[in-house]
Short mmCIF file of C-alpha atoms in Angstrom, two decimals:
data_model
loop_
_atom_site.label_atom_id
_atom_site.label_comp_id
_atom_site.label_asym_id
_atom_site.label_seq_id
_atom_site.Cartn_x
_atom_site.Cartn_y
_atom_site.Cartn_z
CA UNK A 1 89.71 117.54 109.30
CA UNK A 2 92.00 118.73 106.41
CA UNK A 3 93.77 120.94 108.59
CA UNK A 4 94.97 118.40 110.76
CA UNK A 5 96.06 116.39 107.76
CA UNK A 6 97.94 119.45 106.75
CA UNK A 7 99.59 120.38 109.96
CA UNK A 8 101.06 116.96 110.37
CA UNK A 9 102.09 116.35 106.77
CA UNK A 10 103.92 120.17 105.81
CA UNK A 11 105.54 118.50 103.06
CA UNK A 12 102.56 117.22 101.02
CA UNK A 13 101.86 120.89 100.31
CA UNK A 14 97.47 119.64 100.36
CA UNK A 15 95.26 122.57 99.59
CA UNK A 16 92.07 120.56 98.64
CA UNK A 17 88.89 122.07 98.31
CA UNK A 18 86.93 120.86 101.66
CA UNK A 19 83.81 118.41 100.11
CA UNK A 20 80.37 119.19 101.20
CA UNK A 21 79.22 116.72 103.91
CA UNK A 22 75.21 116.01 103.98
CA UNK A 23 73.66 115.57 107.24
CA UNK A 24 73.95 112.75 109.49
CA UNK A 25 70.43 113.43 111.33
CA UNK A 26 69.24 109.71 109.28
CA UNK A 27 71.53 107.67 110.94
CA UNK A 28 70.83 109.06 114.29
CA UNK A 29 66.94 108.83 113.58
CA UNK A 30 67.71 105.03 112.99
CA UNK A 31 69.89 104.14 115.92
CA UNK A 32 70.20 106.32 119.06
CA UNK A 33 73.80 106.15 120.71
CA UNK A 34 73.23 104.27 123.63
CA UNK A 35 74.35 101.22 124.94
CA UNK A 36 74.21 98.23 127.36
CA UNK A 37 76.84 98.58 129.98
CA UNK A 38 78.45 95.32 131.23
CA UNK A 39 77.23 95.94 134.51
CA UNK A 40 74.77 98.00 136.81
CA UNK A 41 75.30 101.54 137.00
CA UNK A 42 78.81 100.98 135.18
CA UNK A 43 79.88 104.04 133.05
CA UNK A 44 81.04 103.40 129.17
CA UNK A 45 82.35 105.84 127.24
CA UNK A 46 80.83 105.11 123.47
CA UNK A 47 82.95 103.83 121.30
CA UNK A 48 82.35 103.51 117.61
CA UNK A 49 84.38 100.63 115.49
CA UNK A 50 84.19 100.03 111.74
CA UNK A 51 87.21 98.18 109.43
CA UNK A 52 87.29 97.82 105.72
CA UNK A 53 89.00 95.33 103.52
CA UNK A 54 92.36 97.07 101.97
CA UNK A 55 91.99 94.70 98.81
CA UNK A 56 92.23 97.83 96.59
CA UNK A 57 90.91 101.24 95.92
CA UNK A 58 87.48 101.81 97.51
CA UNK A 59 84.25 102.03 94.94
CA UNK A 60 81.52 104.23 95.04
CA UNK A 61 79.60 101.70 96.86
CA UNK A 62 81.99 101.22 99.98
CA UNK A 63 81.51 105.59 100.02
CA UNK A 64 78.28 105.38 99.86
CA UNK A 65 77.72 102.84 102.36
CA UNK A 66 80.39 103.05 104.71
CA UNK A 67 83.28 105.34 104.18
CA UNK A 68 81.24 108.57 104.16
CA UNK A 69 79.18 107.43 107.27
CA UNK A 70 82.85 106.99 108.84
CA UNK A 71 83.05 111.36 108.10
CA UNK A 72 79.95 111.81 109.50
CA UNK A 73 80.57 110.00 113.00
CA UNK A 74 83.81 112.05 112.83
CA UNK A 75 81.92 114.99 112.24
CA UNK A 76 78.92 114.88 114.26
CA UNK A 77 79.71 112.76 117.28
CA UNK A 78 80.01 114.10 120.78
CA UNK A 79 83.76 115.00 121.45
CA UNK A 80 84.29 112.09 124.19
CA UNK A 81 83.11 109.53 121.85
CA UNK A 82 85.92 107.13 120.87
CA UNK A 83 86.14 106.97 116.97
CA UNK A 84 88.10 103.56 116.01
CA UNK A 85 88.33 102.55 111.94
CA UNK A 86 90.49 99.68 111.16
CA UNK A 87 91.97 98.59 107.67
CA UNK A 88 91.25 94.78 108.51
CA UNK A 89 93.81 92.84 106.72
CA UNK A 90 94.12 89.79 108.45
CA UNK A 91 90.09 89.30 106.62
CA UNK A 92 91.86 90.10 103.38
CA UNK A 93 93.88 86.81 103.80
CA UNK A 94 90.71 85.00 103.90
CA UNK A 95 91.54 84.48 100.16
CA UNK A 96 94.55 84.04 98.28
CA UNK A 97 96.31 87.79 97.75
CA UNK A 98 99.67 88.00 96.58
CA UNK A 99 102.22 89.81 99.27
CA UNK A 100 103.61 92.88 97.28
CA UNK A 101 99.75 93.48 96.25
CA UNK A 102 98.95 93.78 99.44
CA UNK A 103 101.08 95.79 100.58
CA UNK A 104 100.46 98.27 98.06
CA UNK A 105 96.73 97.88 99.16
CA UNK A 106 97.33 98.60 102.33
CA UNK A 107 99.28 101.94 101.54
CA UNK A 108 96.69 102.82 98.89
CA UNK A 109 93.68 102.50 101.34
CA UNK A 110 95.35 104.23 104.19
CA UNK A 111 96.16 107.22 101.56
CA UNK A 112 92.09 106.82 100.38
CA UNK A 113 91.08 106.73 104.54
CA UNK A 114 92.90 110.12 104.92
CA UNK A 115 91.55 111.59 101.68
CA UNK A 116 88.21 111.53 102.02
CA UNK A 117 88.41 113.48 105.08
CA UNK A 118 89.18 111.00 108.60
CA UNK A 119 91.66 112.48 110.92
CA UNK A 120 94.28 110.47 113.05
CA UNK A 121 93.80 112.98 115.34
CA UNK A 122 90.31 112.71 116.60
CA UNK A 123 89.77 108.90 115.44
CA UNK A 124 91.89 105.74 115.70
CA UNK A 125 92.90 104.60 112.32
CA UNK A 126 95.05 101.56 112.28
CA UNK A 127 95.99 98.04 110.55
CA UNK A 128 94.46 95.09 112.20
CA UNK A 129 97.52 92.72 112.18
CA UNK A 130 99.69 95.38 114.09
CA UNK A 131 97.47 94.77 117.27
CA UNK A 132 97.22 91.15 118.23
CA UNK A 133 95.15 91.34 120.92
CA UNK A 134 92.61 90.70 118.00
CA UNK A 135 93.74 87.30 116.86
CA UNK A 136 94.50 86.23 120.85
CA UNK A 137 91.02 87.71 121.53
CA UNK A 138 88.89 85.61 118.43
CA UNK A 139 90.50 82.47 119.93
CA UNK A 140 88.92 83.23 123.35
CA UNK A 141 85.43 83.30 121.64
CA UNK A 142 86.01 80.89 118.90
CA UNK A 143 85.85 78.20 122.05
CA UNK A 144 82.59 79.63 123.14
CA UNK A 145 81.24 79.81 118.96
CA UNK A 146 79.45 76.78 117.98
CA UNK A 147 79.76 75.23 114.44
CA UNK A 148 76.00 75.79 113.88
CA UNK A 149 76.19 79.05 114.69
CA UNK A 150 78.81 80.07 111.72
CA UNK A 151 77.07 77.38 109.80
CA UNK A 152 74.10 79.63 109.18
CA UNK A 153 76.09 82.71 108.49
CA UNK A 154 74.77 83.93 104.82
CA UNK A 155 77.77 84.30 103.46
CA UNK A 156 79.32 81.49 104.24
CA UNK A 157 76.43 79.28 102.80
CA UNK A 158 76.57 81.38 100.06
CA UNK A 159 80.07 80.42 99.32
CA UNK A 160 80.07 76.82 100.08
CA UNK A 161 77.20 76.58 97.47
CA UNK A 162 78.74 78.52 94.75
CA UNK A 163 81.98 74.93 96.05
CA UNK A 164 78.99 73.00 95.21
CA UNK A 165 78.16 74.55 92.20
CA UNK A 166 81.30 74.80 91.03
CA UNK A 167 82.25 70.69 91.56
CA UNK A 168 84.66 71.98 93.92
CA UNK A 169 85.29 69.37 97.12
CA UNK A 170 83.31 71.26 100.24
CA UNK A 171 85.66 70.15 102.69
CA UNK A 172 88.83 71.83 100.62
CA UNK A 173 87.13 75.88 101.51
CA UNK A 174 89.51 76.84 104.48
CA UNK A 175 88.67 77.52 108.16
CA UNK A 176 89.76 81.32 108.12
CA UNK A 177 86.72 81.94 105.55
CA UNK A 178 84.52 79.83 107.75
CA UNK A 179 85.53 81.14 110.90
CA UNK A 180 86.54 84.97 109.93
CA UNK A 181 82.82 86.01 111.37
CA UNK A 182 84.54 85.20 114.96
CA UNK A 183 87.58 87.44 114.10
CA UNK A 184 85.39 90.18 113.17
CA UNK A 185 83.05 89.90 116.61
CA UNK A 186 87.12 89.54 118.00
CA UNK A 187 87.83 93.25 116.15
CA UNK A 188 84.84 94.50 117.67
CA UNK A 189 84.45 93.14 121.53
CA UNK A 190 88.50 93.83 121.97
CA UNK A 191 87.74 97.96 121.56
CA UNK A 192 85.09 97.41 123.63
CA UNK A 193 83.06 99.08 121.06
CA UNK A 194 79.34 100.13 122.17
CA UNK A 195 78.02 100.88 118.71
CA UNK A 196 79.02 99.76 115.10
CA UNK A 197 78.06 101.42 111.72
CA UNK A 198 77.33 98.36 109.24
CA UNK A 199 75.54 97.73 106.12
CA UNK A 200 72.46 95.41 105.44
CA UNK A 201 75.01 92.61 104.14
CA UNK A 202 77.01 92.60 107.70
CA UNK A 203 74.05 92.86 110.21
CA UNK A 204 73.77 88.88 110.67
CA UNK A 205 77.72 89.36 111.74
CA UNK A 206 77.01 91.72 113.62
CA UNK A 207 73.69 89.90 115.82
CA UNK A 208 76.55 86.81 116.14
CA UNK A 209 79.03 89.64 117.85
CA UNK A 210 76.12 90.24 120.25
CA UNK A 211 75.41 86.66 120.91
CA UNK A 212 79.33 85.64 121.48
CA UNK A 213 79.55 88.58 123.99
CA UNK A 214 76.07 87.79 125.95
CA UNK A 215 77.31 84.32 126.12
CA UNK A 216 80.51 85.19 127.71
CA UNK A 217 79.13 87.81 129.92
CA UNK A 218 76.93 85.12 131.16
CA UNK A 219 79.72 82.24 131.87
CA UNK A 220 82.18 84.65 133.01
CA UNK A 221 80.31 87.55 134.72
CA UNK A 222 80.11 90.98 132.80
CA UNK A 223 82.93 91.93 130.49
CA UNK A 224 81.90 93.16 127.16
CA UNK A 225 79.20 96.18 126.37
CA UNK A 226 76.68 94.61 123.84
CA UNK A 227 77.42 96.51 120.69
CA UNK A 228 74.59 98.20 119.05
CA UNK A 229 73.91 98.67 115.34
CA UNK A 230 73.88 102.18 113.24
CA UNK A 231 72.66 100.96 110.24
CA UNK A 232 73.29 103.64 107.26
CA UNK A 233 70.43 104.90 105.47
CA UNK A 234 72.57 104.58 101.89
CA UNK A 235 71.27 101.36 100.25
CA UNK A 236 73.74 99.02 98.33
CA UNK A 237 75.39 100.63 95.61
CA UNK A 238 74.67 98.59 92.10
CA UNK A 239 76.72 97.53 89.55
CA UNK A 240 77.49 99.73 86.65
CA UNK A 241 77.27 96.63 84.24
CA UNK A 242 75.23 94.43 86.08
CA UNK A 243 72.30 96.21 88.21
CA UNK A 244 71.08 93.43 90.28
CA UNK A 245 74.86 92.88 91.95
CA UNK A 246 76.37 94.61 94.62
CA UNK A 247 79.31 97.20 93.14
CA UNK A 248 82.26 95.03 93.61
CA UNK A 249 86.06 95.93 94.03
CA UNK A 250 86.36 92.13 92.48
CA UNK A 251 83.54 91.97 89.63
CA UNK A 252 85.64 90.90 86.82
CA UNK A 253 84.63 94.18 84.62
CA UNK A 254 86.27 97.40 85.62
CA UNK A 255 83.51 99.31 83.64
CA UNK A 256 81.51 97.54 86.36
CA UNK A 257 82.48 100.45 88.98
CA UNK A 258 83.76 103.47 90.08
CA UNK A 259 86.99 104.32 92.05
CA UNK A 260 86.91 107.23 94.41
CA UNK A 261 90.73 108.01 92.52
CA UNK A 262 88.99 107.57 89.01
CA UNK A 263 89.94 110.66 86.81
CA UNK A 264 86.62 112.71 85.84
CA UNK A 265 87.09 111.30 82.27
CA UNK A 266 86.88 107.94 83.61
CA UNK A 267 83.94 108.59 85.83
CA UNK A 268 81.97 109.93 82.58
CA UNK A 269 83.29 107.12 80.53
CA UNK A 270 82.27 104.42 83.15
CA UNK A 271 78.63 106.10 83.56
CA UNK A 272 78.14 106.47 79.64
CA UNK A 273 78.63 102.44 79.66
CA UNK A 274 76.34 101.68 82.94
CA UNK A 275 73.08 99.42 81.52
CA UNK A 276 69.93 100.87 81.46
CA UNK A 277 67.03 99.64 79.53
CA UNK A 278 64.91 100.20 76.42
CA UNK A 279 62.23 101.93 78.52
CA UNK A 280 60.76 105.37 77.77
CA UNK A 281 61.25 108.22 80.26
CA UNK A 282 62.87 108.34 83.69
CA UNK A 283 61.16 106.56 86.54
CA UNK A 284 62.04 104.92 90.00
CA UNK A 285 61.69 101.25 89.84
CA UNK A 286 64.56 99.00 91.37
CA UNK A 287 62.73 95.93 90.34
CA UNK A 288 61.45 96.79 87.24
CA UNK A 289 64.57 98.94 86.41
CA UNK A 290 67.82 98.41 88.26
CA UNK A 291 69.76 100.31 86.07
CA UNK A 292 68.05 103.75 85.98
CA UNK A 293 67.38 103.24 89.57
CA UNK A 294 70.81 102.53 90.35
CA UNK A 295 71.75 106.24 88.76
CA UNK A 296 68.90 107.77 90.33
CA UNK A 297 70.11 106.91 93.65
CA UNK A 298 73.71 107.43 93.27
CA UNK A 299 72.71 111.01 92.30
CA UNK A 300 70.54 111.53 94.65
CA UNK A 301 72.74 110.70 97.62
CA UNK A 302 76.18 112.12 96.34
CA UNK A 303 73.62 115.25 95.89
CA UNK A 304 72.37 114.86 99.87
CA UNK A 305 68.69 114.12 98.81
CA UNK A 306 66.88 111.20 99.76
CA UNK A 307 63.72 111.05 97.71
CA UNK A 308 64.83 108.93 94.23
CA UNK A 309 60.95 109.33 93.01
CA UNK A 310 60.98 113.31 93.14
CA UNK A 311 64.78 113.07 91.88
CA UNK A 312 63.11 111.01 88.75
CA UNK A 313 60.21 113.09 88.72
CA UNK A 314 62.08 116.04 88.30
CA UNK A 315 64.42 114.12 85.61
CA UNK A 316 61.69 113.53 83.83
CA UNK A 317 59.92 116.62 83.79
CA UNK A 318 62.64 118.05 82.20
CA UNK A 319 62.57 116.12 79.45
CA UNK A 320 65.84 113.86 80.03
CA UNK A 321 66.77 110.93 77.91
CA UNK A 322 69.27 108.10 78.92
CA UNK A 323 72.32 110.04 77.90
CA UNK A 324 71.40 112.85 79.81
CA UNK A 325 70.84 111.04 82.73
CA UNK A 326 74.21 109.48 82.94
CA UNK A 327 75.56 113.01 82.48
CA UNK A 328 74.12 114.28 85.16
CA UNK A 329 75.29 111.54 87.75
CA UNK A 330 78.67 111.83 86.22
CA UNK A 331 78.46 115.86 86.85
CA UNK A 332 77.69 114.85 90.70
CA UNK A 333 80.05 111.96 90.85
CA UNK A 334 82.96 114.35 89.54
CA UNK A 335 82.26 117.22 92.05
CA UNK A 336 82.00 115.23 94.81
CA UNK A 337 84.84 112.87 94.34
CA UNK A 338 87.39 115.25 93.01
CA UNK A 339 88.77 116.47 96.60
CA UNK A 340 89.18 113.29 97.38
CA UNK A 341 91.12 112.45 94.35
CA UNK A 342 93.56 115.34 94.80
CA UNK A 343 94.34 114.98 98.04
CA UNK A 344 94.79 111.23 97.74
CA UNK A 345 97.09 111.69 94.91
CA UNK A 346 99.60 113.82 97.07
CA UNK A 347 99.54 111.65 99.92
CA UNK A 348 99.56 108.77 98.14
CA UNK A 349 103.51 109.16 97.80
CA UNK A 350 103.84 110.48 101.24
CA UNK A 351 105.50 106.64 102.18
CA UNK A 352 106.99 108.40 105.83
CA UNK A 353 103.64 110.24 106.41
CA UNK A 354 102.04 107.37 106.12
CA UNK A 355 104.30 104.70 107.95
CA UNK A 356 103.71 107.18 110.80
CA UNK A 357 100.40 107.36 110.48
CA UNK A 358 99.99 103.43 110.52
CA UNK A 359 102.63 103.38 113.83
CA UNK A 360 100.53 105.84 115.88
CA UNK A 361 97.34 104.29 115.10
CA UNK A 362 98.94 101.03 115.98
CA UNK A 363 99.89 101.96 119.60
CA UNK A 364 96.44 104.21 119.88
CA UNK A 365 94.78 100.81 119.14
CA UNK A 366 96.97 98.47 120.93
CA UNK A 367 96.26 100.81 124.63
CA UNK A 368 92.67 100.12 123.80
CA UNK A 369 92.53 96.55 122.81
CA UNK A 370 94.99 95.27 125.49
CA UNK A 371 92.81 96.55 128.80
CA UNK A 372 90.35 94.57 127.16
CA UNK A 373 92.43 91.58 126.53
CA UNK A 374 93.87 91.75 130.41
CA UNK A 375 90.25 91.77 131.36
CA UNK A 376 89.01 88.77 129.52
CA UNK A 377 92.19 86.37 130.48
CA UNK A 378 91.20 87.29 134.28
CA UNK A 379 87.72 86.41 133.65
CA UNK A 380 88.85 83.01 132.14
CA UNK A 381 91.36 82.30 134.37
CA UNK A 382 94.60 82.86 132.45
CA UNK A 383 95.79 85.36 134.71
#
C-alpha cells in the first residue's frame, strides 16, 4: 500500500515505517460477503462503499471504528472486489462550515485517507460533490422516501429535540439535515454497492438504504443489489473527558480526543487528562466505569486483542495504578499512530499530488456511478 503511494508521489521522498495491521477474520465472522443480486441468476461483482465527513482531522474513534476497517477491506478482500471510500462533503454542508475551512478539510482528510495506508490504486477514493450522479440520484429516491420514514431516523429526532430543548423554532432546522439520510442511501445505491462497513450509530441509515432500494426494485423492476451490512467489531470510541459520549471531532474540549496527526507529547498529555474515577484497582466495567473502560479498550484494540477483562486482569495483576494505566495506552497509541503521522505530514503539502489524486478518483467514481444513473432514468422513464 505504501509503495504505491511512493511510486506515484517520487517527490514526497515517504519512507514510513509500514504499521502492523490486526486481523480482519471478526468482521468476516460477522457478515459474510454475499449479496442479493437484482435479478435471477444475475452476476454482481461486490462492491464495498464507505464515506467519511472531511470536517477535520480524524480521531481515534473514526480509526477505530471505521478508517482502519477501510485497511483491512483493502487488505484482505478478494482482488475483483470493488473498494469505493468517499470523503462525503456535500453531508458536511448539512451544517454551517465556513468555505476556506473546508477546503482545508478536505485536503487534510484526503492527506489522513492516504496516510493511514488506502491506495488509489486498488480502491476508489474520491470527493462526493465531484460526481453528481449522487445528488441527481437522492432526488430519484427522495420521491419514493416518505416523511415518516426519515421522521423516525434517530438522529434526526435526536436533533429536533435538543431545537426543542433549546427554545429553538422546530420548523427553522433545514431540509438537508432532515433529508441527508436519502443522500447517503443516494451515495450508496449509485455504486451499486453490495456491502457497506458501518458502525452501530449508522445501521438504522443503512436498513432505510435497503428499504428505498426494495421499494424501487419493486415499482420499477430490479435495479439496485440490496446492500448488506459489515458491522465492525470495534465498539464506539469514548470521550477522553467525558466517558459516556461518543469521541467527537466537535466536542467543545480538545483534551476531549485524540488526532491521528497528534504529536506523541500530545497523545501522552491528552491521556494523562482522560477521567477515570476514585476506584481502587483496574477492572472492566463500562457502566460502572466508563473511563477505565474506555482506556482498556482503546489499548486493547490498537494492541489487536479483543478480550478488555484479561487486558484488565493482566493490568491489574501487575500492580498498575491510574497513572500507569494511561501510560500504557499512550505507549500503544504512539506506536501505532506514528506512521501515520509521518507520512501524513509529508503529503500533507503535496497540494499537486493530491489535486491528482482527488481528479482520478473523481472520474474512477463518476464511470461507476453514471451506468447506474443511465439505468435508473430508463427504469423511470426519463430516457
Amino acid at each position: 500500500m505504501q509503495r504505491a503511494l511512493l511510486s506515484s508521489c517520487p517527490r514526497a521522498g515517504i519512507r514510513p515505517r509500514r504499521p502492523r495491521l490486526p486481523a480482519y477474520r471478526q468482521l468476516h465472522a460477522l457478515t459474510p460477503l454475499r449479496h442479493s443480486a437484482p435479478s435471477a441468476g444475475a452476476t454482481i461483482s461486490q462492491t464495498i462503499f464507505s464515506g467519511i465527513q472531511p470536517t477535520g482531522i480524524p480521531h481515534l474513534g473514526n480509526y477505530l471504528g471505521a478508517l482502519r476497517k477501510w485497511i483491512f477491506l483493502q487488505r484482505d478482500s478478494p482482488p475483483d472486489t470493488n473498494l469505493i471510500f468517499c470523503l462525503v462533503d456535500l453531508h458536511a454542508l448539512t451544517l454551517p462550515q465556513a468555505p476556506a475551512q473546508l477546503l482545508q478539510w478536505k485536503r487534510e482528510s484526503l492527506a489522513t485517507l492516504l496516510a493511514i495506508g488506502l491506495d488509489p490504486g486498488r480502491c476508489t477514493v474520491f470527493e462526493q460533490s465531484r460526481v453528481p450522479a449522487h445528488t441527481e440520484l437522492m432526488w430519484l429516491l427522495s420521491c419514493g422516501a416518505s416523511m415518516g420514514m426519515l421522521n423516525r431516523m434517530t438522529q434526526w429526532k435526536s436533533k429536533s429535540g435538543e431545537a426543542v430543548k433549546e427554545a429553538t423554532s422546530v420548523p427553522a432546522l433545514k431540509l438537508g439535515l432532515f433529508s441527508y439520510p436519502v443522500l447517503q442511501a443516494a451515495d450508496i445505491l449509485v455504486h451499486s454497492a453490495t456491502h457497506v462497513p458501518v458502525g452501530e450509530d449508522q445501521v438504522q441509515h443503512l436498513e432505510l438504504t435497503r428499504t428505498l432500494a426494495a421499494s424501487f426494485n419493486h415499482h420499477y423492476g430490479p435495479t439496485f443489489p440490496i446492500p448488506q451490512t459489515i458491522l465492525s467489531p470495534a465498539k464506539r470510541i469514548m470521550s477522553l473527558r467525558h466517558p459516556t459520549t461518543k469521541m467527537s471531532k466537535s466536542a467543545p474540549d480538545p483534551k476531549s480526543r485524540i488526532l491521528l496527526t497528534d504529536s506523541p507529547s500530545t497523545i501522552q498529555s491528552k491521556l494523562a487528562s482522560a477521567v477515570t474515577d476514585s476506584i481502587g484497582g483496574i477492572t472492566y466495567s463500562p457502566a460502572e466505569r466508563p473511563g477505565v473502560s474506555n482506556l482498556i479498550e482503546i489499548y486493547a484494540h490498537m494492541s489487536d486483542r479483543s478480550d478488555f477483562d484479561a487486558v484488565a486482569a493482566e493490568f491489574q495483576d501487575a500492580g498498575m495504578n491510574m497513572k500507569g494505566l494511561k501510560e500504557k495506552v499512550g505507549e500503544a497509541v504512539v506506536v501505532g499512530l506514528e506512521p501515520v503521522r509521518r507520512v501524513y505530514e509529508r503529503v500533507v503539502g503535496e497540494s499537486g499530488y493530491l489535486d491528482e489524486i482527488a481528479r482520478k478518483g473523481a472520474e474512477k467514481a463518476k464511470e461507476s456511478a453514471e451506468g447506474t444513473l443511465e439505468r435508473v432514468k430508463r427504469a423511470v422513464g426519463l430516457l
